[in-house]
XYZ file of N, CA and C in Angstrom:
291
model
N 59.828 -35.916 -200.733
C 58.768 -35.125 -201.207
C 58.690 -33.431 -200.370
N 58.305 -32.534 -200.528
C 58.359 -30.743 -200.434
C 57.282 -30.385 -199.425
N 57.318 -29.888 -198.404
C 56.475 -29.932 -197.707
C 55.273 -28.530 -198.696
N 54.137 -29.166 -198.307
C 53.244 -28.595 -199.652
C 52.430 -27.066 -197.907
N 52.147 -26.214 -198.645
C 51.331 -24.888 -196.843
C 50.551 -24.466 -197.905
N 48.822 -24.351 -197.477
C 47.898 -23.923 -198.095
C 47.103 -22.803 -197.466
N 47.250 -21.095 -197.927
C 46.476 -21.231 -197.013
C 45.015 -20.574 -197.201
N 44.115 -20.726 -196.687
C 42.452 -20.882 -196.926
C 42.100 -19.387 -196.419
N 41.534 -18.371 -196.611
C 41.055 -16.944 -196.069
C 39.651 -17.670 -195.979
N 38.612 -17.607 -195.090
C 37.024 -17.147 -195.504
C 36.910 -15.863 -194.618
N 35.993 -15.673 -195.374
C 34.999 -14.348 -195.813
C 34.706 -14.564 -194.490
N 33.384 -15.851 -194.580
C 32.257 -15.736 -193.467
C 33.075 -15.971 -191.580
N 34.001 -16.478 -192.213
C 34.926 -16.413 -190.404
C 35.255 -14.682 -189.976
N 36.607 -14.220 -191.273
C 37.657 -13.738 -191.740
C 39.249 -14.208 -191.194
N 39.389 -15.866 -191.264
C 39.992 -15.892 -190.342
C 41.379 -16.869 -191.972
N 42.551 -17.064 -191.613
C 43.512 -17.337 -192.409
C 43.658 -18.653 -191.821
N 43.153 -20.098 -192.430
C 43.596 -21.040 -191.648
C 44.762 -21.530 -193.297
N 45.095 -23.026 -192.359
C 46.506 -23.090 -192.903
C 46.559 -24.570 -193.127
N 46.709 -25.194 -194.383
C 46.950 -26.847 -194.510
C 48.100 -27.108 -194.521
N 49.164 -27.926 -193.997
C 50.007 -29.209 -194.418
C 50.146 -30.654 -193.993
N 51.016 -30.496 -194.508
C 51.698 -32.245 -195.087
C 52.826 -32.063 -194.225
N 52.748 -31.153 -192.895
C 53.836 -31.849 -192.153
C 52.733 -32.065 -190.184
N 51.805 -31.882 -190.664
C 50.866 -32.138 -189.315
C 49.503 -32.735 -189.985
N 49.836 -33.898 -188.819
C 48.596 -34.832 -187.781
C 47.338 -34.123 -187.231
N 45.686 -34.155 -187.329
C 45.383 -33.819 -186.174
C 44.299 -33.768 -186.128
N 43.956 -34.564 -185.485
C 42.553 -35.300 -185.069
C 42.641 -36.542 -183.558
N 41.852 -36.513 -183.012
C 40.553 -36.242 -184.303
C 39.305 -34.936 -184.428
N 38.701 -34.409 -185.147
C 38.363 -33.042 -185.447
C 36.611 -33.000 -186.400
N 36.046 -33.527 -185.947
C 36.186 -32.596 -183.985
C 36.512 -34.254 -183.632
N 36.359 -33.589 -182.118
C 36.983 -34.365 -181.617
C 36.121 -33.767 -179.495
N 36.165 -35.492 -178.859
C 35.577 -35.523 -177.147
C 36.271 -34.575 -176.369
N 38.023 -34.013 -176.468
C 38.390 -33.900 -175.277
C 39.909 -34.074 -175.434
N 40.174 -35.723 -175.689
C 41.446 -35.315 -176.656
C 42.040 -35.797 -178.227
N 43.018 -34.158 -177.734
C 43.383 -34.433 -179.523
C 45.398 -34.576 -179.289
N 44.834 -35.337 -180.521
C 46.296 -35.840 -180.833
C 47.102 -34.619 -182.391
N 48.607 -34.783 -181.696
C 49.629 -34.491 -183.178
C 49.999 -35.020 -183.051
N 50.636 -35.433 -185.353
C 51.787 -36.125 -185.094
C 51.848 -35.151 -186.361
N 53.682 -34.935 -185.936
C 54.165 -33.580 -186.795
C 55.323 -35.581 -187.511
N 55.422 -34.472 -188.821
C 55.952 -35.313 -189.594
C 57.645 -35.984 -189.117
N 58.449 -35.112 -187.684
C 60.058 -34.625 -188.081
C 60.140 -34.536 -186.157
N 60.836 -34.472 -185.629
C 61.339 -33.777 -184.391
C 61.602 -32.302 -184.223
N 60.975 -32.159 -183.696
C 61.346 -30.583 -183.327
C 61.429 -29.767 -182.336
N 61.125 -28.637 -182.103
C 60.963 -27.748 -181.252
C 59.789 -26.956 -181.620
N 58.798 -27.288 -181.355
C 57.663 -27.429 -180.815
C 56.835 -26.408 -180.131
N 55.616 -25.781 -180.168
C 54.983 -25.389 -179.333
C 53.947 -25.336 -179.947
N 52.957 -25.449 -179.070
C 51.373 -25.382 -179.442
C 50.188 -24.734 -178.460
N 49.141 -23.729 -178.990
C 49.536 -22.901 -178.716
C 47.624 -23.206 -178.589
N 46.584 -23.150 -177.894
C 45.249 -23.303 -178.187
C 44.277 -21.827 -177.570
N 43.442 -21.534 -178.428
C 42.842 -19.771 -178.485
C 41.236 -20.009 -178.455
N 40.534 -19.080 -177.934
C 39.240 -19.642 -178.380
C 38.609 -18.768 -179.476
N 37.889 -18.253 -179.783
C 37.153 -17.153 -180.507
C 37.681 -16.316 -180.248
N 37.541 -15.528 -178.995
C 37.474 -14.368 -178.764
C 38.922 -14.101 -178.334
N 39.747 -14.745 -179.212
C 41.617 -14.598 -179.133
C 42.659 -14.225 -177.747
N 41.827 -15.275 -176.845
C 42.702 -15.992 -175.058
C 43.071 -17.080 -175.769
N 44.073 -17.218 -175.527
C 45.086 -17.972 -174.869
C 44.440 -19.160 -174.524
N 44.200 -20.010 -173.789
C 42.909 -20.574 -173.367
C 44.432 -21.706 -172.669
N 45.038 -22.289 -173.630
C 46.196 -23.610 -173.766
C 47.767 -23.291 -174.296
N 49.233 -22.951 -173.737
C 49.344 -23.640 -173.906
C 50.986 -24.548 -173.764
N 51.647 -25.527 -174.750
C 52.503 -26.083 -174.196
C 53.229 -26.347 -175.467
N 54.838 -27.301 -175.343
C 55.610 -27.381 -175.627
C 55.694 -28.501 -176.283
N 56.537 -29.169 -176.451
C 57.213 -30.581 -177.341
C 58.027 -31.236 -177.880
N 59.341 -31.939 -177.450
C 59.820 -32.312 -178.848
C 59.995 -32.983 -179.784
N 58.521 -33.933 -179.913
C 59.091 -35.026 -180.116
C 57.685 -35.832 -181.084
N 57.509 -36.339 -181.843
C 57.347 -35.532 -184.056
C 55.379 -36.328 -183.297
N 54.447 -36.626 -181.643
C 53.354 -35.881 -181.152
C 53.782 -36.691 -179.850
N 51.924 -36.005 -179.777
C 51.990 -35.025 -178.703
C 50.301 -35.199 -178.348
N 49.863 -35.710 -177.249
C 47.944 -35.968 -177.181
C 48.310 -34.191 -176.324
N 46.530 -33.940 -176.382
C 45.892 -33.032 -175.529
C 45.215 -33.232 -174.746
N 45.156 -32.629 -173.677
C 43.127 -33.225 -173.030
C 42.452 -31.948 -173.377
N 41.711 -31.422 -174.111
C 40.540 -30.298 -174.220
C 39.111 -30.594 -173.498
N 39.166 -31.520 -172.556
C 38.086 -32.082 -172.294
C 37.403 -30.993 -170.612
N 38.512 -30.724 -169.554
C 38.276 -29.506 -169.138
C 37.442 -27.566 -169.925
N 37.816 -27.886 -171.168
C 36.691 -26.371 -171.524
C 35.254 -26.506 -172.099
N 35.825 -25.174 -172.303
C 34.290 -25.557 -172.769
C 33.393 -26.196 -174.123
N 32.477 -26.776 -174.446
C 32.023 -26.813 -175.843
C 32.421 -25.782 -177.290
N 32.609 -26.241 -178.363
C 33.004 -24.552 -178.496
C 33.732 -24.544 -180.343
N 34.599 -23.529 -180.772
C 35.235 -24.277 -181.626
C 36.484 -23.609 -181.318
N 37.219 -23.602 -181.808
C 38.908 -23.267 -181.210
C 40.120 -23.357 -182.172
N 40.989 -22.303 -182.238
C 41.426 -22.347 -183.112
C 43.635 -22.793 -182.139
N 43.940 -23.146 -183.194
C 45.390 -24.361 -182.599
C 46.465 -23.535 -183.346
N 46.667 -22.726 -182.824
C 48.635 -22.600 -184.067
C 49.642 -23.073 -183.190
N 50.366 -23.788 -184.440
C 51.603 -24.625 -183.658
C 52.374 -23.781 -183.937
N 54.051 -23.303 -183.827
C 54.585 -23.058 -183.736
C 56.590 -24.019 -184.408
N 56.883 -23.716 -184.669
C 58.463 -24.338 -184.546
C 59.804 -23.514 -184.756
N 60.616 -23.604 -183.979
C 61.354 -22.572 -183.498
C 61.685 -21.175 -183.961
N 59.707 -21.245 -182.727
C 59.060 -19.732 -182.826
C 58.273 -18.853 -183.964
N 58.400 -19.974 -185.206
C 57.557 -19.290 -186.357
C 56.629 -20.044 -186.265
N 55.185 -19.149 -186.439
C 53.646 -19.677 -186.898
C 53.721 -20.293 -188.114
N 53.516 -21.681 -187.562
C 53.665 -22.752 -189.241
C 52.225 -23.180 -189.386
N 51.718 -23.550 -188.432
C 49.996 -24.006 -189.437
C 49.113 -23.333 -188.220
N 48.295 -23.070 -188.666
C 47.199 -22.868 -188.126
C 45.655 -23.736 -188.658
N 44.953 -24.265 -187.644
C 44.304 -25.247 -187.812
C 42.915 -24.200 -186.948
N 41.734 -24.536 -187.374
C 40.313 -24.681 -186.676
C 40.078 -26.308 -186.571
N 39.558 -25.820 -185.000
C 38.724 -27.795 -184.156
C 37.737 -27.464 -183.676
N 37.138 -28.520 -183.562
C 35.690 -28.633 -182.429
C 35.812 -28.969 -181.944
N 35.175 -28.831 -179.683
C 35.917 -29.155 -179.291
C 34.107 -29.903 -179.062
N 33.376 -30.988 -179.300
C 31.572 -30.642 -179.362
C 31.837 -31.653 -178.041
């Protein structure tokens, strides 16, 4: 099965988001711990941005599973950008409750 990548533009937020069958991101909304499950092991970089565009967290993994704790951040919406081998492959919006 080939990976599927769908770009969606929201006029309300003026953001482009992607969906991909390469990544499961859960739970969303979250109270703190966010799980990333990739379909393969690779070199991933995960950046978390607040809605002002400020980078609030940067982490890397070579595994197909990663758990990050966002409980120290303010409640609200965040943007997750996942890079594989320095190429942005996935952008997701998450809600921290």
